[in-house]
Amino acid sequence: MVLESCMILLDNSEFMRNGDYIPSRLEAQHDAANLLVGTKTQSNPESTVGVIAMTGEVDGAELLISPTDDMGKILTALHGIPIRSPAANNNNKTTTDIIGAIQVASLALKHRRNKNGSQRVVVFLGSPLANDVRVLQKCGRQLKKNNIALDLVCLGELEENEPLAQELVNAANGVGDSGERTCHLVTVPAGVLPSDVLVGSPIVAGSAAAAAMAVGGAGGGDFPGAASFAEYGGVDPNMDPELAMALRVSMEEERARQERLAAERAAAAEESKTTSTTEQGEELAQEDTAGAAAMEEEDDEDALLQQALAMSMQEHTATTTAAPAETMEMDDEEDAEMQMALQMSMPSFSSGANTEGQTTPQQRFQDPEFVNQLLSSMPGVDPNDPDFQQALQALQRGENKDQKKDNDAKKDG
């Protein structure tokens, strides 16, 4: 970087006690100022840095150290700044007098030891701006007239300060020999370390980040200017070699871990795809096997059903054929028995007269009880049938007549 004389203006008002930046606005400002001092002094051995507290013991700003290249004196001045309450303005509001502090810095740069090199004022602002816009524009034009560049870092009260700070920077902005903007505004969001933002800002990174801000607009964030130290996590290894090396190792380990996780995810996805394809093939094979088994079972059931129907038809045919034969046999037996009974009941004229004291079969069949008992023992014969009763009565009447004739013949003889 070029030879430069720089004045750092630090805000030490009561607003710097706020904890929206870790650990507080004042401590975060000190870290960012240390980073800036190291960058300026290491960029060129002849560069000088001075420090001003914008709220001094007496009314107005206090010059803590004039522009010097002694690093020890600069760091002592930075860390010995107490918090003070600024004096009230015309509206009875205690606000930081940024215009007076910039004028003190301009006088200190005017009486610097080494007149060579450029001039720059870096302002850290953490309290509300109560100045009028025209006053801020007039201050910016005065800086431009004296060829002094302005960098403004806002650490809080962004909604109130950013429009006014932008007017001040625009008024003081000029174009250098290389064509870049010489004045910059950097806003640091709450919760973000100001030193992390300054590493990638044009205040520290130089012309590359300045060109990026000209395109993207002013504001806190990540800047492409830090790309030269990207492998060291955005930290200049010349300023802090141990931190830069630790960040580089950590970034390499994280990159290796990310690559390993990506490879594992890809392998898992491929394995899952292969497993799903295999499972689908097995499911289809199982479905085909189950369908074939179901069809075979249906065929077996149909065959069994056909066989059962055929057997039932054969049994029905055999039963139907055997039933009439049995009925005919029973009818023949009944007729034969009936004929035999009738023959036995008929009188035998060829046998002659029965001897006394002997019971012949003819006499037994003349007994009604014997006939009823005989008929009852015969299968399929109902003794109470009217036809049988009439036949029996007719036989008895005929036998009685024959007996009467025999008796009459015996009497006549």
PDB file of C-alpha atoms in Angstrom, residues 2 118 120 144 147-149 172-184 207 210:
ATOM      1  CA  VAL A   2       0.992   3.627  -0.470  1.00  0.00           C
ATOM      2  CA  SER A 118      -1.868  10.757   1.470  1.00  0.00           C
ATOM      3  CA  ARG A 120      -6.989   9.819   5.822  1.00  0.00           C
ATOM      4  CA  LYS A 144     -12.252  17.230   0.023  1.00  0.00           C
ATOM      5  CA  ASN A 147      -7.348  16.433   0.091  1.00  0.00           C
ATOM      6  CA  ILE A 148      -8.233  14.335   3.111  1.00  0.00           C
ATOM      7  CA  ALA A 149     -10.042  11.017   2.615  1.00  0.00           C
ATOM      8  CA  ALA A 172     -16.132  14.281   1.127  1.00  0.00           C
ATOM      9  CA  ASN A 173     -15.750  11.706  -1.601  1.00  0.00           C
ATOM     10  CA  GLY A 174     -13.374  12.251  -4.441  1.00  0.00           C
ATOM     11  CA  VAL A 175     -11.728  10.242  -7.196  1.00  0.00           C
ATOM     12  CA  GLY A 176      -8.080   9.190  -6.880  1.00  0.00           C
ATOM     13  CA  ASP A 177      -5.467   8.678  -9.563  1.00  0.00           C
ATOM     14  CA  SER A 178      -6.650   5.106 -10.226  1.00  0.00           C
ATOM     15  CA  GLY A 179     -10.282   6.201 -10.509  1.00  0.00           C
ATOM     16  CA  GLU A 180     -11.611   4.529  -7.321  1.00  0.00           C
ATOM     17  CA  ARG A 181     -13.637   6.192  -4.608  1.00  0.00           C
ATOM     18  CA  THR A 182     -11.467   7.494  -1.785  1.00  0.00           C
ATOM     19  CA  CYS A 183     -14.130   7.800   0.933  1.00  0.00           C
ATOM     20  CA  HIS A 184     -16.181   4.860   2.240  1.00  0.00           C
ATOM     21  CA  SER A 207      -8.855  -0.855  -4.010  1.00  0.00           C
ATOM     22  CA  ALA A 210     -13.470  -0.371  -2.926  1.00  0.00           C
TER      23      ALA A 210
END
